[in-house]
Amino acid sequence: MTASDNPGRRYHTTDAALAELVKDSRRAGVNRFQVLALVHRSDDRDHVLLLKPADGQWSVPLAWVQRGEAVPDTLDWLCTVNLGLAGWDYAFATSSVWESPDGGQVLQIAFDVTIPAAGEFAWPGDFRWWHTLTEPPPLHSSARPVLELLFGVPPEV
């Protein structure tokens, strides 16, 4: 999905900065990118949505940025299509580079995604609202770097 496919997608001033972050990362040799959505309700910033996909490991919602696709478009697909969120907004949270098991580097770009207090979503699987000041459930390895950075999640042993 591109911005032209979704006329309701808002352009944020951070979009240009994100494009620069990706360009700089590419120049540094990073060629894989993930978008993570730290989804929380507007009246409760202490809880973040965790999903439990078929592989059975908890994670914040995430998606790989496909070749030729912009980071905001991937975030739009993740939130609007995959999660079925309506009435959401976002702000850049942080970025982190991690080493994948195959030795490559992945740039993760995390966003605070705010939904209305009564906001609904259409995730068909298990989910939970994790309080960020408590120990998280066992997390998928790809979710750990950003959650360690933002919330002090202890490293995996």
PDB file of C-alpha atoms in Angstrom:
ATOM      1  CA  MET A   1       0.000   0.000   0.000  1.00  0.00           C
ATOM      2  CA  THR A   2       1.385   3.410  -0.855  1.00  0.00           C
ATOM      3  CA  ALA A   3       0.350   6.862   0.306  1.00  0.00           C
ATOM      4  CA  SER A   4      -1.509   7.368  -2.960  1.00  0.00           C
ATOM      5  CA  ASP A   5      -3.523   4.165  -2.270  1.00  0.00           C
ATOM      6  CA  ASN A   6      -4.596   5.552   1.098  1.00  0.00           C
ATOM      7  CA  PRO A   7      -5.660   9.186   0.837  1.00  0.00           C
ATOM      8  CA  GLY A   8      -6.503   9.200   4.571  1.00  0.00           C
ATOM      9  CA  ARG A   9      -2.872   8.693   5.626  1.00  0.00           C
ATOM     10  CA  ARG A  10      -1.508  11.797   7.245  1.00  0.00           C
ATOM     11  CA  TYR A  11       1.918  13.135   6.294  1.00  0.00           C
ATOM     12  CA  HIS A  12       4.024  13.787   9.376  1.00  0.00           C
ATOM     13  CA  THR A  13       7.043  16.041   9.526  1.00  0.00           C
ATOM     14  CA  THR A  14       8.944  12.977  10.751  1.00  0.00           C
ATOM     15  CA  ASP A  15       8.428  11.265   7.362  1.00  0.00           C
ATOM     16  CA  ALA A  16      11.346  13.182   5.812  1.00  0.00           C
ATOM     17  CA  ALA A  17      13.551  12.453   8.837  1.00  0.00           C
ATOM     18  CA  LEU A  18      12.677   8.748   8.544  1.00  0.00           C
ATOM     19  CA  ALA A  19      13.726   8.734   4.906  1.00  0.00           C
ATOM     20  CA  GLU A  20      17.081  10.227   5.947  1.00  0.00           C
ATOM     21  CA  LEU A  21      17.476   7.628   8.723  1.00  0.00           C
ATOM     22  CA  VAL A  22      16.943   4.837   6.188  1.00  0.00           C
ATOM     23  CA  LYS A  23      19.365   6.408   3.682  1.00  0.00           C
ATOM     24  CA  ASP A  24      22.046   6.807   6.351  1.00  0.00           C
ATOM     25  CA  SER A  25      21.534   3.216   7.483  1.00  0.00           C
ATOM     26  CA  ARG A  26      21.834   1.940   3.921  1.00  0.00           C
ATOM     27  CA  ARG A  27      25.119   3.846   3.541  1.00  0.00           C
ATOM     28  CA  ALA A  28      26.309   2.113   6.737  1.00  0.00           C
ATOM     29  CA  GLY A  29      25.531  -1.295   5.231  1.00  0.00           C
ATOM     30  CA  VAL A  30      22.117  -2.026   6.753  1.00  0.00           C
ATOM     31  CA  ASN A  31      19.724  -3.386   4.138  1.00  0.00           C
ATOM     32  CA  ARG A  32      16.822  -4.812   6.160  1.00  0.00           C
ATOM     33  CA  PHE A  33      14.275  -2.735   8.036  1.00  0.00           C
ATOM     34  CA  GLN A  34      11.460  -3.480  10.477  1.00  0.00           C
ATOM     35  CA  VAL A  35       8.662  -1.273  11.724  1.00  0.00           C
ATOM     36  CA  LEU A  36       7.415  -1.831  15.274  1.00  0.00           C
ATOM     37  CA  ALA A  37       4.174  -0.372  16.598  1.00  0.00           C
ATOM     38  CA  LEU A  38       4.017   0.388  20.310  1.00  0.00           C
ATOM     39  CA  VAL A  39       0.223   0.513  20.396  1.00  0.00           C
ATOM     40  CA  HIS A  40      -1.410   2.088  23.435  1.00  0.00           C
ATOM     41  CA  ARG A  41      -4.775   3.630  24.229  1.00  0.00           C
ATOM     42  CA  SER A  42      -4.950   7.409  24.516  1.00  0.00           C
ATOM     43  CA  ASP A  43      -5.966   7.161  28.183  1.00  0.00           C
ATOM     44  CA  ASP A  44      -3.321   4.568  29.151  1.00  0.00           C
ATOM     45  CA  ARG A  45       0.276   5.079  28.044  1.00  0.00           C
ATOM     46  CA  ASP A  46       1.579   2.491  30.565  1.00  0.00           C
ATOM     47  CA  HIS A  47       0.243  -0.514  28.638  1.00  0.00           C
ATOM     48  CA  VAL A  48       1.483  -1.673  25.234  1.00  0.00           C
ATOM     49  CA  LEU A  49      -0.231  -4.190  22.968  1.00  0.00           C
ATOM     50  CA  LEU A  50       1.515  -7.551  22.619  1.00  0.00           C
ATOM     51  CA  LEU A  51       0.464 -10.130  20.040  1.00  0.00           C
ATOM     52  CA  LYS A  52       0.992 -13.879  20.098  1.00  0.00           C
ATOM     53  CA  PRO A  53       1.178 -15.093  16.501  1.00  0.00           C
ATOM     54  CA  ALA A  54       1.181 -18.716  15.427  1.00  0.00           C
ATOM     55  CA  ASP A  55       4.837 -19.241  16.437  1.00  0.00           C
ATOM     56  CA  GLY A  56       3.753 -18.776  20.064  1.00  0.00           C
ATOM     57  CA  GLN A  57       6.162 -15.983  21.045  1.00  0.00           C
ATOM     58  CA  TRP A  58       4.854 -12.610  22.234  1.00  0.00           C
ATOM     59  CA  SER A  59       5.832  -9.495  20.306  1.00  0.00           C
ATOM     60  CA  VAL A  60       4.773  -5.946  19.688  1.00  0.00           C
ATOM     61  CA  PRO A  61       3.170  -5.658  16.236  1.00  0.00           C
ATOM     62  CA  LEU A  62       5.927  -5.565  13.639  1.00  0.00           C
ATOM     63  CA  ALA A  63       6.351  -5.746   9.892  1.00  0.00           C
ATOM     64  CA  TRP A  64       9.253  -5.924   7.471  1.00  0.00           C
ATOM     65  CA  VAL A  65       9.666  -2.965   5.133  1.00  0.00           C
ATOM     66  CA  GLN A  66       9.472  -4.404   1.623  1.00  0.00           C
ATOM     67  CA  ARG A  67      11.830  -3.288  -1.148  1.00  0.00           C
ATOM     68  CA  GLY A  68      10.553  -0.075  -2.748  1.00  0.00           C
ATOM     69  CA  GLU A  69       8.210   0.676   0.157  1.00  0.00           C
ATOM     70  CA  ALA A  70       8.580   3.629   2.535  1.00  0.00           C
ATOM     71  CA  VAL A  71       8.617   3.199   6.312  1.00  0.00           C
ATOM     72  CA  PRO A  72       5.389   5.224   6.861  1.00  0.00           C
ATOM     73  CA  ASP A  73       3.603   3.056   4.277  1.00  0.00           C
ATOM     74  CA  THR A  74       4.660  -0.106   6.124  1.00  0.00           C
ATOM     75  CA  LEU A  75       3.432   1.400   9.394  1.00  0.00           C
ATOM     76  CA  ASP A  76       0.155   2.290   7.693  1.00  0.00           C
ATOM     77  CA  TRP A  77      -0.260  -1.303   6.437  1.00  0.00           C
ATOM     78  CA  LEU A  78       0.635  -2.739   9.858  1.00  0.00           C
ATOM     79  CA  CYS A  79      -1.855  -0.580  11.736  1.00  0.00           C
ATOM     80  CA  THR A  80      -4.695  -0.221   9.245  1.00  0.00           C
ATOM     81  CA  VAL A  81      -4.712  -3.548   7.394  1.00  0.00           C
ATOM     82  CA  ASN A  82      -3.008  -6.056   9.692  1.00  0.00           C
ATOM     83  CA  LEU A  83      -4.348  -4.795  13.031  1.00  0.00           C
ATOM     84  CA  GLY A  84      -7.542  -3.207  11.711  1.00  0.00           C
ATOM     85  CA  LEU A  85      -7.026  -0.050  13.753  1.00  0.00           C
ATOM     86  CA  ALA A  86      -9.299   2.897  13.075  1.00  0.00           C
ATOM     87  CA  GLY A  87      -8.531   6.419  14.192  1.00  0.00           C
ATOM     88  CA  TRP A  88      -4.863   6.017  15.082  1.00  0.00           C
ATOM     89  CA  ASP A  89      -1.959   8.436  15.111  1.00  0.00           C
ATOM     90  CA  TYR A  90       1.786   7.949  15.467  1.00  0.00           C
ATOM     91  CA  ALA A  91       5.034   9.528  16.559  1.00  0.00           C
ATOM     92  CA  PHE A  92       8.605   8.319  16.176  1.00  0.00           C
ATOM     93  CA  ALA A  93       9.759   6.527  19.351  1.00  0.00           C
ATOM     94  CA  THR A  94      13.268   5.212  18.665  1.00  0.00           C
ATOM     95  CA  SER A  95      15.412   3.112  16.378  1.00  0.00           C
ATOM     96  CA  SER A  96      17.833   0.303  17.053  1.00  0.00           C
ATOM     97  CA  VAL A  97      20.158  -1.850  14.956  1.00  0.00           C
ATOM     98  CA  TRP A  98      20.436  -5.526  15.841  1.00  0.00           C
ATOM     99  CA  GLU A  99      22.338  -8.475  14.445  1.00  0.00           C
ATOM    100  CA  SER A 100      20.144 -11.150  12.899  1.00  0.00           C
ATOM    101  CA  PRO A 101      21.017 -14.839  13.338  1.00  0.00           C
ATOM    102  CA  ASP A 102      22.414 -14.892   9.776  1.00  0.00           C
ATOM    103  CA  GLY A 103      24.896 -12.122  10.638  1.00  0.00           C
ATOM    104  CA  GLY A 104      23.084  -9.316   8.818  1.00  0.00           C
ATOM    105  CA  GLN A 105      22.028  -6.078  10.428  1.00  0.00           C
ATOM    106  CA  VAL A 106      18.408  -4.991  10.808  1.00  0.00           C
ATOM    107  CA  LEU A 107      17.300  -1.438  11.578  1.00  0.00           C
ATOM    108  CA  GLN A 108      14.181  -1.445  13.723  1.00  0.00           C
ATOM    109  CA  ILE A 109      12.142   1.738  13.752  1.00  0.00           C
ATOM    110  CA  ALA A 110       9.630   1.949  16.575  1.00  0.00           C
ATOM    111  CA  PHE A 111       6.608   4.223  16.723  1.00  0.00           C
ATOM    112  CA  ASP A 112       4.263   5.205  19.511  1.00  0.00           C
ATOM    113  CA  VAL A 113       0.854   4.426  18.029  1.00  0.00           C
ATOM    114  CA  THR A 114      -2.050   5.976  19.882  1.00  0.00           C
ATOM    115  CA  ILE A 115      -5.580   4.677  19.496  1.00  0.00           C
ATOM    116  CA  PRO A 116      -8.747   6.145  21.029  1.00  0.00           C
ATOM    117  CA  ALA A 117      -9.549   4.967  24.568  1.00  0.00           C
ATOM    118  CA  ALA A 118     -12.361   2.807  23.193  1.00  0.00           C
ATOM    119  CA  GLY A 119     -10.397   1.919  20.053  1.00  0.00           C
ATOM    120  CA  GLU A 120     -10.963  -1.480  18.514  1.00  0.00           C
ATOM    121  CA  PHE A 121      -8.695  -3.645  16.388  1.00  0.00           C
ATOM    122  CA  ALA A 122      -9.117  -6.805  14.379  1.00  0.00           C
ATOM    123  CA  TRP A 123      -6.194  -9.033  15.404  1.00  0.00           C
ATOM    124  CA  PRO A 124      -7.568 -12.604  15.151  1.00  0.00           C
ATOM    125  CA  GLY A 125      -5.098 -14.236  17.548  1.00  0.00           C
ATOM    126  CA  ASP A 126      -4.097 -13.944  21.180  1.00  0.00           C
ATOM    127  CA  PHE A 127      -3.177 -10.526  22.522  1.00  0.00           C
ATOM    128  CA  ARG A 128      -2.607  -8.820  25.828  1.00  0.00           C
ATOM    129  CA  TRP A 129      -1.935  -5.365  27.201  1.00  0.00           C
ATOM    130  CA  TRP A 130       1.494  -5.464  28.854  1.00  0.00           C
ATOM    131  CA  HIS A 131       2.212  -2.972  31.649  1.00  0.00           C
ATOM    132  CA  THR A 132       5.619  -1.562  30.746  1.00  0.00           C
ATOM    133  CA  LEU A 133       6.774  -1.391  34.380  1.00  0.00           C
ATOM    134  CA  THR A 134       6.382  -5.151  34.844  1.00  0.00           C
ATOM    135  CA  GLU A 135       8.340  -8.125  33.562  1.00  0.00           C
ATOM    136  CA  PRO A 136       7.103  -9.013  30.062  1.00  0.00           C
ATOM    137  CA  PRO A 137       6.140 -12.519  29.014  1.00  0.00           C
ATOM    138  CA  PRO A 138       8.760 -14.432  26.992  1.00  0.00           C
ATOM    139  CA  LEU A 139       9.343 -12.250  23.930  1.00  0.00           C
ATOM    140  CA  HIS A 140      10.252 -13.018  20.357  1.00  0.00           C
ATOM    141  CA  SER A 141      13.936 -12.190  19.811  1.00  0.00           C
ATOM    142  CA  SER A 142      13.084  -9.587  17.161  1.00  0.00           C
ATOM    143  CA  ALA A 143      10.976  -7.598  19.661  1.00  0.00           C
ATOM    144  CA  ARG A 144      13.641  -7.499  22.369  1.00  0.00           C
ATOM    145  CA  PRO A 145      16.130  -4.842  21.135  1.00  0.00           C
ATOM    146  CA  VAL A 146      13.662  -1.951  21.095  1.00  0.00           C
ATOM    147  CA  LEU A 147      11.852  -3.052  24.265  1.00  0.00           C
ATOM    148  CA  GLU A 148      15.213  -3.333  26.074  1.00  0.00           C
ATOM    149  CA  LEU A 149      16.096   0.174  24.909  1.00  0.00           C
ATOM    150  CA  LEU A 150      12.766   1.838  25.736  1.00  0.00           C
ATOM    151  CA  PHE A 151      11.515  -0.041  28.780  1.00  0.00           C
ATOM    152  CA  GLY A 152      14.592  -1.646  30.321  1.00  0.00           C
ATOM    153  CA  VAL A 153      13.420  -5.162  29.512  1.00  0.00           C
ATOM    154  CA  PRO A 154      16.170  -7.462  30.800  1.00  0.00           C
ATOM    155  CA  PRO A 155      18.281  -9.131  28.102  1.00  0.00           C
ATOM    156  CA  GLU A 156      17.578 -12.722  27.223  1.00  0.00           C
ATOM    157  CA  VAL A 157      19.586 -15.319  29.113  1.00  0.00           C
TER     158      VAL A 157
END
